[in-house]
Amino acid sequence: MNHSAISSFIWGTADLLRSSFKQHEYGDIILPFTVLRRLDVVLAPTKQVVLAEAAKPLPDFMAAMSEDDRRAYRDRQLKIASGLDFYNTSNFTMESLLDEEADIKENITTYIAAFSSEIVDILENFKIYDVIKDLDQANLLYLVTKRFCDPRVDLSPESVTNADMGDIYEELIRKFSEVSNETAGEHFSPRDGLALAADLLIAGAKDDLTVPNRIVKVCDPCAGTGGAIAVFEDRVRALNPRAEIIGYGQEINPQSYAICKSDTILKGGKSDNIHFGDTLANDTMADELFGYQISNPPYGVEWKKSREEVKDEHEKKGFAGRFGAGLPRISDGQLLFVQHMVSKMRLPEDGGGRIAVFLNGSPLFTGAAGSGESEIRRYLLERDLVETIVAMPNDFFFNTGIATYIWVITNAKASERKGKVQLINANGIFSKMRKSLGSKRKQFTDEQIKHIVGLYNAFEEADPKLSKVFTNDDFGYTTVTVERPLRDDAGAIVTDKKGKSKPDSSLRDTENIPLGQDIQQYFEREVLPYAPDAWMDRKKDKVGYEIPFTRYFYEYTPLRPSQEILGEIRELEASIAEQLQKAGF
């Protein structure tokens, strides 16, 4: 079978499940069994060697060591015996499980428990024991196991490489995501969007990525099922086949974590680099820095569960921690993930780091001067970290139709980009899908991705209707408090003991004055002609930043002449009257 046929055959397991399980449950069963079968055949050549090693007594010198040390020694020896980073010490194989149909539930449970801890972790997060119980109750456990042992489907490394197995697995993940539209996009991002994000990362770092035998570290702190890491690996490998790409990730959802970690193993990667847990509350890769990061964090999701740990890190560590720039409102944690990723960038002297992160519109403008959001934008822009922001088409993601953007962030800008930010409006660059997938109705073709990356590469020479370049200061402003005097009933100005006018809080106003403009001149030009008695309280000045993306690309459409509209109305009225007359009214 070719890879497409293998994927279709595995997908066909759903035919067995259809009457006993709901459609959105198919993936919960088929994905872990796909992992089991692949691991089973990968371990087959060294099975007897591993069993022999497991039967050996520990060396005498281990007797005085701790239980943990003895366990670690045994684990290391068994991995050497298997020739892999995992093993299984059960006498069973998936095929031999079929020899005892009546005992298959007990035997497959024993078989799974005999895997090394990395694999047990994956399978437990797949809730494999619940899956086994449910299949057994439906009298399907034997049939599903038998289907995955079908001799027509060879998942051995000799027939299916690690990379090809990863592709098969990703295809299954996408199919299950597509048939579960109610949750399709929660932990799975469209491959075409990820391809654009990866290409934008690559476009600004080709000198680094094309070095022969380059070791490339890429991380996704909201890894989901691992799609972003996989797409980046594919794109870099196409550019530089000799590069070694090492993927890292952290994921909070147990099943998504299991999928991501198993996909890593199936591709021959290091499963220890995939971590389970809340990225905001517990950075499981605290000592790691990355040259590349690509992620699609959750939009508009509360960070209340992580609040205690995040606030503690912000207050105690400041900029020595991850969240020194500020804390956004509790209802949306997107800019916390951005700060986390910025803190993980490779140092400039080591080549710098590049980030591509998907965000909705809120991080562009939410929050007045002095707010957490504005302060985070200020940090990013004043440190010249924002390189490019690309507006995506609406209706692009599986689970939302709202406007989304790719932010490209780096601490190693090219000289011509220093002090500048490029905005690319790709909202109108898309192809309509023949069939919607959840909220996803639009997609990118390969040519459209090339077009957008071409706009990025052209920079200041790009089409001005689709790309504009600004200085960092263009997004900044000073919020100045404008006071008006308090007056008594007779209209006289009320003063304090020093004779200074008291401000009337009901007349208090603010002006947002762009950075670079003289504040006093602005005040005299824009305020005093309309309020001659006004003054500024400069002690209350606040600097803020916002990126009003839509405003920069707004195109005014003149109203049509009233006579033209009136003519259309009369034509419509005449048409309706004619149809009514024909109908006998």
Coordinates of C-alpha atoms in Angstrom, one line a residue:
M1 CA 0.0 0.0 0.0
N2 CA 1.1 3.6 -0.6
H3 CA 0.8 6.1 2.2
S4 CA -2.6 7.4 1.1
A5 CA -3.9 3.9 1.0
I6 CA -2.5 3.2 4.5
S7 CA -4.2 6.3 5.8
S8 CA -7.5 5.4 4.2
F9 CA -7.3 1.8 5.6
I10 CA -6.7 3.1 9.1
W11 CA -9.4 5.7 8.7
G12 CA -11.7 2.8 7.6
T13 CA -11.6 1.5 11.2
A14 CA -14.4 4.0 11.7
D15 CA -16.7 1.5 9.9
L16 CA -16.3 -0.9 12.8
L17 CA -17.1 1.9 15.4
R18 CA -20.0 3.5 13.6
S19 CA -22.9 1.9 15.4
S20 CA -21.3 1.9 18.9
F21 CA -19.5 5.3 19.1
K22 CA -20.2 8.9 18.0
Q23 CA -18.3 10.4 15.1
H24 CA -16.3 12.7 17.2
E25 CA -15.1 9.8 19.3
Y26 CA -13.4 7.9 16.4
G27 CA -10.1 9.7 16.8
D28 CA -9.9 8.9 20.5
I29 CA -9.7 5.3 19.5
I30 CA -8.0 5.2 16.2
L31 CA -5.1 7.5 17.0
P32 CA -3.7 5.6 20.0
F33 CA -4.1 2.3 18.2
T34 CA -2.1 3.7 15.3
V35 CA 0.6 4.7 17.7
L36 CA 0.5 1.3 19.3
R37 CA 0.8 -0.6 16.1
R38 CA 3.7 1.6 14.8
L39 CA 5.6 1.2 18.1
D40 CA 4.9 -2.6 18.0
V41 CA 6.5 -3.1 14.6
V42 CA 9.3 -0.7 15.3
L43 CA 10.3 -2.7 18.4
A44 CA 9.9 -6.1 16.7
P45 CA 13.5 -6.5 15.5
T46 CA 15.0 -6.1 19.0
K47 CA 12.1 -7.7 20.9
Q48 CA 14.0 -10.8 22.0
V49 CA 17.1 -8.7 22.9
V50 CA 15.0 -6.5 25.2
L51 CA 13.3 -9.4 26.8
A52 CA 16.7 -11.0 27.5
E53 CA 18.1 -7.8 29.0
A54 CA 14.9 -7.4 31.2
A55 CA 15.5 -10.9 32.5
K56 CA 19.0 -10.2 33.6
P57 CA 19.6 -9.5 37.3
L58 CA 21.1 -6.2 38.2
P59 CA 24.9 -6.1 38.6
D60 CA 26.1 -6.5 42.2
F61 CA 27.4 -2.9 42.4
M62 CA 23.8 -1.6 42.0
A63 CA 22.7 -3.2 45.3
A64 CA 23.9 -0.3 47.4
M65 CA 22.3 2.3 45.1
S66 CA 18.9 3.9 45.6
E67 CA 15.7 2.5 43.9
D68 CA 15.6 5.5 41.6
D69 CA 19.2 4.9 40.5
R70 CA 18.5 1.2 39.9
R71 CA 15.4 2.1 37.9
A72 CA 17.4 4.6 35.8
Y73 CA 20.1 2.1 35.1
R74 CA 17.6 -0.6 34.0
D75 CA 15.8 2.0 31.8
R76 CA 19.1 3.0 30.2
Q77 CA 20.1 -0.6 29.5
L78 CA 16.8 -1.5 28.0
K79 CA 16.9 1.5 25.7
I80 CA 20.4 0.4 24.6
A81 CA 19.0 -3.1 23.9
S82 CA 16.1 -1.8 21.9
G83 CA 18.3 0.7 20.0
L84 CA 15.6 3.3 20.5
D85 CA 14.4 5.8 23.1
F86 CA 11.7 3.5 24.2
Y87 CA 11.0 -0.2 24.7
N88 CA 8.4 -2.8 25.8
T89 CA 9.2 -5.7 28.2
S90 CA 6.0 -7.6 27.7
N91 CA 6.1 -11.1 26.1
F92 CA 3.1 -10.0 24.1
T93 CA 3.1 -8.3 20.7
M94 CA -0.1 -6.9 19.1
E95 CA -0.3 -10.0 16.9
S96 CA 0.1 -12.5 19.7
L97 CA -2.7 -10.7 21.6
L98 CA -5.0 -12.2 19.0
D99 CA -4.1 -15.7 20.1
E100 CA -6.3 -15.4 23.2
E101 CA -9.5 -13.6 22.2
A102 CA -11.2 -14.2 25.5
D103 CA -8.4 -12.6 27.5
I104 CA -7.6 -9.8 25.2
K105 CA -8.7 -7.0 27.6
E106 CA -6.4 -8.3 30.4
N107 CA -3.6 -9.0 28.0
I108 CA -3.6 -5.7 26.1
T109 CA -3.6 -3.9 29.5
T110 CA -0.5 -5.9 30.6
Y111 CA 1.1 -5.2 27.2
I112 CA 0.6 -1.4 27.4
A113 CA 1.8 -1.2 31.0
A114 CA 5.1 -2.8 29.9
F115 CA 6.1 0.1 27.7
S116 CA 8.8 2.5 28.9
S117 CA 7.6 5.5 30.9
E118 CA 7.6 7.9 27.8
I119 CA 5.1 5.7 26.0
V120 CA 2.9 5.0 29.0
D121 CA 2.7 8.7 29.5
I122 CA 1.4 9.2 26.0
L123 CA -1.1 6.4 26.2
E124 CA -2.4 7.4 29.6
N125 CA -3.1 10.9 28.2
F126 CA -4.9 9.2 25.4
K127 CA -7.0 7.7 28.2
I128 CA -6.1 4.3 26.7
Y129 CA -7.5 2.3 29.6
D130 CA -10.9 3.9 29.2
V131 CA -10.7 3.2 25.4
I132 CA -10.0 -0.4 26.1
K133 CA -12.9 -0.6 28.5
D134 CA -15.3 1.0 26.1
L135 CA -14.2 -1.2 23.2
D136 CA -14.5 -4.3 25.3
Q137 CA -18.0 -3.4 26.4
A138 CA -18.9 -2.9 22.7
N139 CA -17.4 -6.2 21.8
L140 CA -15.0 -4.4 19.5
L141 CA -11.6 -4.6 21.2
Y142 CA -10.6 -7.8 19.5
L143 CA -11.8 -6.6 16.1
V144 CA -10.1 -3.3 16.3
T145 CA -6.8 -4.9 17.4
K146 CA -7.1 -7.4 14.6
R147 CA -7.7 -4.7 12.0
F148 CA -4.5 -2.9 13.0
C149 CA -2.6 -6.2 12.6
D150 CA -3.9 -6.8 9.1
P151 CA -1.0 -8.0 7.0
R152 CA -2.1 -5.8 4.2
V153 CA -0.9 -2.8 6.2
D154 CA 2.8 -2.7 6.9
L155 CA 3.7 0.1 9.3
S156 CA 7.3 -1.1 9.7
P157 CA 10.2 1.4 9.2
E158 CA 11.2 -0.6 6.1
S159 CA 8.0 0.2 4.4
V160 CA 7.1 3.6 6.0
T161 CA 9.8 6.0 7.1
N162 CA 9.5 8.1 10.2
A163 CA 8.8 11.2 8.1
D164 CA 6.1 9.3 6.1
M165 CA 4.6 7.9 9.2
G166 CA 4.4 11.4 10.6
D167 CA 2.6 12.5 7.5
I168 CA 0.1 9.6 7.7
Y169 CA -0.5 10.5 11.4
E170 CA -1.0 14.2 10.6
E171 CA -3.5 13.3 7.9
L172 CA -5.5 11.2 10.3
I173 CA -5.5 14.1 12.8
R174 CA -6.7 16.5 10.2
K175 CA -9.5 14.2 9.2
F176 CA -10.7 13.7 12.7
S177 CA -10.5 17.4 13.3
E178 CA -12.6 18.0 10.2
V179 CA -15.4 15.6 11.2
S180 CA -15.5 17.2 14.7
N181 CA -16.4 20.7 13.6
E182 CA -17.6 21.7 17.0
T183 CA -14.1 21.5 18.4
A184 CA -12.1 21.3 15.2
G185 CA -9.9 24.4 15.6
E186 CA -9.4 24.4 19.4
H187 CA -6.1 22.5 19.2
F188 CA -5.6 22.3 15.5
S189 CA -4.5 25.1 13.1
P190 CA -5.0 25.1 9.3
R191 CA -1.9 23.9 7.6
D192 CA -2.1 26.7 4.9
G193 CA -1.9 29.4 7.6
L194 CA 0.9 27.6 9.4
A195 CA 2.8 27.4 6.0
L196 CA 2.6 31.1 5.6
A197 CA 3.8 31.7 9.2
A198 CA 6.7 29.3 8.7
D199 CA 7.6 30.9 5.4
L200 CA 7.7 34.3 7.0
L201 CA 10.0 33.0 9.7
I202 CA 12.3 31.5 7.0
A203 CA 12.2 34.5 4.7
G204 CA 14.0 36.6 7.2
A205 CA 16.5 34.0 8.2
K206 CA 17.7 32.2 5.1
D207 CA 21.4 32.9 5.8
D208 CA 21.0 31.1 9.1
L209 CA 18.8 28.3 7.9
T210 CA 20.8 27.3 4.8
V211 CA 24.1 26.7 6.7
P212 CA 25.0 23.0 6.1
N213 CA 24.3 20.7 9.0
R214 CA 22.6 23.6 10.9
I215 CA 20.9 22.5 14.1
V216 CA 17.6 24.4 14.2
K217 CA 15.6 24.6 17.5
V218 CA 11.9 25.4 17.1
C219 CA 9.3 25.7 19.8
D220 CA 5.6 26.0 20.1
P221 CA 4.5 26.9 23.7
C222 CA 0.8 26.1 22.7
A223 CA 1.7 23.0 20.8
G224 CA -1.7 21.5 20.3
T225 CA -1.3 18.4 18.2
G226 CA 2.1 19.6 16.9
G227 CA 1.0 20.9 13.5
A228 CA 3.0 24.1 13.7
I229 CA 6.2 22.4 14.6
A230 CA 5.6 19.8 11.8
V231 CA 4.9 22.4 9.1
F232 CA 8.0 24.4 10.1
E233 CA 10.2 21.3 9.9
D234 CA 8.8 20.5 6.5
R235 CA 9.5 24.0 5.1
V236 CA 13.0 24.2 6.6
R237 CA 13.9 20.7 5.3
A238 CA 12.7 21.7 1.8
L239 CA 15.1 24.6 2.0
N240 CA 18.0 22.8 3.6
P241 CA 17.8 18.9 3.6
R242 CA 20.9 18.7 5.7
A243 CA 19.5 20.8 8.6
E244 CA 18.7 19.0 11.8
I245 CA 15.5 20.3 13.2
I246 CA 14.7 19.7 16.8
G247 CA 11.1 20.4 17.9
Y248 CA 10.0 21.5 21.4
G249 CA 6.5 22.1 22.7
Q250 CA 4.3 22.5 25.7
E251 CA 0.6 21.7 25.7
I252 CA -2.1 21.9 28.4
N253 CA -4.7 19.6 26.9
P254 CA -4.0 16.0 27.7
Q255 CA -5.1 14.4 24.4
S256 CA -3.5 17.1 22.3
Y257 CA -0.3 16.6 24.3
A258 CA -0.5 12.9 23.7
I259 CA -1.0 13.4 20.0
C260 CA 1.9 15.8 19.7
K261 CA 4.3 13.6 21.7
S262 CA 3.3 10.5 19.8
D263 CA 3.7 12.3 16.5
T264 CA 7.2 13.3 17.6
I265 CA 8.1 9.7 18.4
L266 CA 6.6 8.4 15.2
K267 CA 8.9 10.8 13.3
G268 CA 11.9 9.7 15.2
G269 CA 12.1 12.9 17.3
K270 CA 12.9 13.4 21.0
S271 CA 9.7 12.9 22.9
D272 CA 11.3 14.4 26.0
N273 CA 11.1 17.8 24.3
I274 CA 7.3 17.7 24.4
H275 CA 6.0 18.8 27.8
F276 CA 2.6 18.7 29.4
G277 CA 1.3 21.6 31.5
D278 CA 0.1 25.2 31.7
T279 CA 2.7 27.3 29.9
L280 CA 1.8 30.5 31.7
A281 CA 1.8 29.0 35.2
N282 CA 4.8 26.7 34.7
D283 CA 7.4 27.1 32.1
T284 CA 8.7 23.5 31.7
M285 CA 11.6 24.7 29.4
A286 CA 12.8 27.5 31.7
D287 CA 16.5 27.0 30.7
E288 CA 15.9 26.8 26.9
L289 CA 16.2 29.5 24.3
F290 CA 15.1 29.1 20.7
G291 CA 16.1 30.4 17.3
Y292 CA 12.5 29.9 16.0
Q293 CA 9.1 29.9 17.6
I294 CA 5.7 29.4 15.9
S295 CA 2.4 29.3 17.7
N296 CA -1.4 29.9 17.6
P297 CA -2.3 30.6 21.3
P298 CA -5.9 30.7 22.3
Y299 CA -7.8 33.9 21.5
G300 CA -9.7 35.9 24.2
V301 CA -9.3 33.1 26.8
E302 CA -9.2 34.0 30.5
W303 CA -5.9 33.4 32.3
K304 CA -7.6 33.2 35.7
K305 CA -6.3 29.7 36.4
S306 CA -2.8 30.9 36.0
R307 CA -3.2 34.3 37.7
E308 CA -1.5 33.5 40.9
E309 CA 1.7 32.2 39.3
V310 CA 1.7 34.9 36.6
K311 CA 1.2 37.8 39.0
D312 CA 3.8 36.4 41.4
E313 CA 6.4 36.1 38.6
H314 CA 5.5 39.6 37.3
E315 CA 5.9 41.3 40.8
K316 CA 8.9 39.4 42.1
K317 CA 11.0 39.0 38.9
G318 CA 10.0 41.9 36.7
F319 CA 12.0 41.8 33.5
A320 CA 14.2 39.0 34.9
G321 CA 11.1 36.9 34.5
R322 CA 8.7 36.5 31.5
F323 CA 6.1 39.1 32.3
G324 CA 8.0 42.2 33.2
A325 CA 6.4 44.5 30.5
G326 CA 2.9 44.2 32.0
L327 CA -0.2 42.1 32.6
P328 CA -3.2 42.3 30.2
R329 CA -6.8 42.1 31.4
I330 CA -7.8 38.8 32.9
S331 CA -10.2 38.0 30.1
D332 CA -7.4 37.6 27.4
G333 CA -4.0 36.0 27.8
Q334 CA -2.7 36.4 24.3
L335 CA -0.1 39.0 25.2
L336 CA 1.1 36.9 28.0
F337 CA 2.0 34.2 25.5
V338 CA 3.8 36.8 23.4
Q339 CA 5.9 37.9 26.3
H340 CA 6.7 34.3 27.2
M341 CA 7.9 33.7 23.6
V342 CA 10.0 36.9 23.6
S343 CA 11.7 35.7 26.8
K344 CA 12.6 32.5 25.0
M345 CA 14.3 34.1 22.0
R346 CA 17.9 33.1 21.2
L347 CA 20.2 36.0 22.2
P348 CA 21.2 38.4 19.4
E349 CA 24.9 37.6 19.8
D350 CA 24.0 33.9 19.1
G351 CA 22.1 34.7 16.0
G352 CA 18.9 36.0 17.5
G353 CA 15.4 34.6 17.6
R354 CA 12.3 34.8 15.3
I355 CA 8.7 34.4 16.3
A356 CA 5.6 34.0 14.2
V357 CA 2.5 34.1 16.4
F358 CA -1.2 34.2 15.5
L359 CA -3.3 36.7 17.4
N360 CA -6.7 38.3 17.0
G361 CA -7.3 42.0 16.7
S362 CA -7.4 42.7 20.4
P363 CA -3.6 42.9 21.0
L364 CA -3.3 45.6 18.3
F365 CA -5.3 48.2 20.1
T366 CA -7.1 47.1 23.3
G367 CA -6.2 49.1 26.4
A368 CA -5.5 52.8 26.9
A369 CA -2.2 54.4 27.7
G370 CA -0.8 52.9 30.9
S371 CA -2.8 49.7 30.7
G372 CA -1.2 46.3 30.6
E373 CA -1.8 45.8 26.9
S374 CA -0.5 49.2 26.0
E375 CA 2.6 48.7 28.1
I376 CA 3.3 45.4 26.5
R377 CA 3.0 47.0 23.0
R378 CA 5.3 49.8 24.2
Y379 CA 7.9 47.2 25.3
L380 CA 7.8 45.4 22.0
L381 CA 7.9 48.5 19.9
E382 CA 10.4 50.6 21.9
R383 CA 12.8 47.6 21.9
D384 CA 12.3 47.3 18.1
L385 CA 11.0 43.7 18.3
V386 CA 8.0 43.9 16.0
E387 CA 9.1 43.3 12.4
T388 CA 5.9 42.5 10.5
I389 CA 2.2 42.1 11.1
V390 CA 0.1 40.3 8.4
A391 CA -3.7 40.6 8.4
M392 CA -5.3 37.3 7.5
P393 CA -8.6 36.7 5.7
N394 CA -11.7 36.4 7.9
D395 CA -13.3 32.9 8.1
F396 CA -9.8 31.3 7.9
F397 CA -9.7 29.2 11.1
F398 CA -11.8 26.2 12.0
N399 CA -13.4 27.6 15.1
T400 CA -13.7 31.4 14.5
G401 CA -14.5 33.7 11.7
I402 CA -13.0 36.8 13.3
A403 CA -10.1 38.9 12.0
T404 CA -6.7 37.3 12.8
Y405 CA -3.1 38.4 12.3
I406 CA 0.4 36.9 12.2
W407 CA 2.9 38.9 14.2
V408 CA 6.5 38.4 13.2
I409 CA 8.8 39.3 16.2
T410 CA 12.6 39.3 16.2
N411 CA 15.5 40.6 18.2
A412 CA 17.7 40.5 15.1
K413 CA 16.2 42.7 12.5
A414 CA 18.0 43.2 9.2
S415 CA 19.6 46.7 9.0
E416 CA 17.0 48.1 6.6
R417 CA 14.2 47.1 8.9
K418 CA 15.6 48.5 12.1
G419 CA 13.2 51.0 13.7
K420 CA 10.5 50.1 11.3
V421 CA 7.3 47.9 11.2
Q422 CA 5.8 46.5 8.0
L423 CA 2.0 46.0 7.9
I424 CA 0.8 43.6 5.2
N425 CA -3.0 43.5 4.4
A426 CA -3.6 40.0 3.1
N427 CA -7.2 40.1 4.1
G428 CA -8.3 40.0 0.5
I429 CA -5.8 37.4 -0.6
F430 CA -7.5 34.0 -0.5
S431 CA -9.4 31.3 -2.4
K432 CA -12.9 30.2 -1.4
M433 CA -13.2 26.6 -0.2
R434 CA -15.7 24.3 -2.0
K435 CA -16.8 23.0 1.3
S436 CA -16.6 24.8 4.6
L437 CA -14.8 23.1 7.6
G438 CA -16.4 24.6 10.7
S439 CA -15.9 28.3 10.4
K440 CA -13.1 27.9 7.8
R441 CA -14.4 29.1 4.4
K442 CA -11.2 30.5 2.9
Q443 CA -7.8 29.1 2.2
F444 CA -4.4 30.0 0.8
T445 CA -3.0 28.4 -2.4
D446 CA 0.8 27.9 -2.7
E447 CA 0.9 30.9 -5.1
Q448 CA -1.0 33.1 -2.6
I449 CA 1.5 32.2 0.1
K450 CA 4.3 33.1 -2.3
H451 CA 2.6 36.4 -3.1
I452 CA 2.4 37.4 0.6
V453 CA 6.0 36.4 1.3
G454 CA 6.9 38.4 -1.8
L455 CA 5.3 41.5 -0.3
Y456 CA 7.4 40.8 2.9
N457 CA 10.6 40.5 0.9
A458 CA 9.9 43.6 -1.2
F459 CA 9.5 45.6 2.1
E460 CA 9.3 49.3 1.2
E461 CA 9.1 48.5 -2.5
A462 CA 5.9 46.4 -2.0
D463 CA 2.5 47.3 -3.4
P464 CA 1.3 50.3 -1.2
K465 CA -2.3 49.1 -1.3
L466 CA -1.2 45.8 0.4
S467 CA 1.9 46.8 2.4
K468 CA 2.9 49.9 4.3
V469 CA 6.0 50.6 6.4
F470 CA 6.0 52.7 9.6
T471 CA 8.5 53.7 12.2
N472 CA 8.0 52.4 15.7
D473 CA 7.1 55.9 16.9
D474 CA 4.2 56.1 14.5
F475 CA 2.2 53.9 16.8
G476 CA 3.0 55.8 20.0
Y477 CA 1.2 58.7 21.6
T478 CA 1.1 60.7 24.8
T479 CA -2.2 60.9 26.6
V480 CA -2.4 64.4 28.1
T481 CA -5.0 65.4 30.7
V482 CA -6.8 68.7 29.8
E483 CA -8.4 70.6 32.7
R484 CA -11.1 73.3 32.7
P485 CA -11.7 75.7 35.6
L486 CA -14.3 75.1 38.2
R487 CA -16.8 78.0 38.3
D488 CA -19.3 79.0 41.0
D489 CA -23.0 79.7 40.4
A490 CA -22.2 83.2 39.2
G491 CA -19.7 81.9 36.7
A492 CA -16.6 83.0 38.5
I493 CA -13.5 80.8 38.5
V494 CA -13.0 79.0 41.8
T495 CA -9.4 79.1 43.1
D496 CA -7.4 77.4 45.8
K497 CA -5.5 79.2 48.6
K498 CA -2.6 79.9 46.3
G499 CA -4.9 81.5 43.8
K500 CA -4.7 78.7 41.3
S501 CA -7.8 77.7 39.4
K502 CA -9.4 74.5 40.7
P503 CA -10.2 71.9 38.0
D504 CA -13.7 70.9 37.3
S505 CA -13.6 67.1 37.2
S506 CA -16.8 67.0 35.1
L507 CA -15.1 68.9 32.3
R508 CA -11.8 66.9 32.5
D509 CA -10.8 65.5 29.1
T510 CA -7.8 63.8 27.5
E511 CA -5.9 64.3 24.2
N512 CA -3.9 61.6 22.5
I513 CA -1.0 63.4 20.9
P514 CA 1.2 61.5 18.5
L515 CA 4.9 61.0 19.5
G516 CA 7.1 63.3 17.6
Q517 CA 4.6 66.2 17.8
D518 CA 5.3 69.1 20.1
I519 CA 2.7 68.8 22.8
Q520 CA 2.5 72.5 23.6
Q521 CA 2.1 73.4 19.9
Y522 CA -0.6 70.7 19.6
F523 CA -2.4 72.1 22.6
E524 CA -2.3 75.7 21.3
R525 CA -3.5 74.6 17.9
E526 CA -6.1 71.9 18.7
V527 CA -7.5 72.8 22.2
L528 CA -7.1 76.5 23.1
P529 CA -9.1 77.8 20.1
Y530 CA -12.1 75.9 21.5
A531 CA -11.4 76.1 25.2
P532 CA -9.3 79.3 25.9
D533 CA -9.4 78.7 29.7
A534 CA -8.1 75.1 29.5
W535 CA -4.7 74.0 30.7
M536 CA -2.7 70.7 30.7
D537 CA -1.8 68.7 33.9
R538 CA 1.4 67.3 32.6
K539 CA 2.0 65.3 35.8
K540 CA -0.6 62.9 34.5
D541 CA 1.0 62.3 31.1
K542 CA 1.0 58.7 29.9
V543 CA 2.7 57.2 26.9
G544 CA 0.7 54.6 25.0
Y545 CA 1.0 52.5 21.9
E546 CA -1.6 51.1 19.5
I547 CA -1.6 49.7 16.0
P548 CA -4.9 50.7 14.2
F549 CA -4.3 48.3 11.4
T550 CA -7.6 48.7 9.6
R551 CA -7.4 52.5 9.6
Y552 CA -4.1 52.4 7.7
F553 CA -5.7 50.4 4.8
Y554 CA -9.1 52.0 4.8
E555 CA -10.2 53.1 1.3
Y556 CA -13.0 55.6 1.1
T557 CA -15.8 54.6 -1.2
P558 CA -17.8 57.7 -2.5
L559 CA -21.5 57.6 -2.0
R560 CA -23.5 57.1 -5.2
P561 CA -25.5 60.0 -6.5
S562 CA -29.0 60.1 -5.0
Q563 CA -30.6 60.2 -8.5
E564 CA -29.0 56.9 -9.4
I565 CA -30.3 55.3 -6.2
L566 CA -33.8 56.8 -6.7
G567 CA -33.8 55.4 -10.3
E568 CA -33.1 51.9 -9.0
I569 CA -35.8 52.2 -6.4
R570 CA -38.4 53.2 -9.1
E571 CA -37.3 50.3 -11.3
L572 CA -37.7 47.9 -8.4
E573 CA -41.2 49.3 -7.6
A574 CA -42.2 48.9 -11.2
S575 CA -41.0 45.4 -11.3
I576 CA -42.9 44.4 -8.1
A577 CA -46.1 46.1 -9.4
E578 CA -45.8 44.1 -12.6
Q579 CA -45.3 40.8 -10.8
L580 CA -48.3 41.5 -8.5
Q581 CA -50.5 42.3 -11.5
K582 CA -49.5 39.1 -13.2
A583 CA -50.4 37.2 -10.0
G584 CA -53.9 38.8 -10.0
F585 CA -53.5 41.2 -7.2

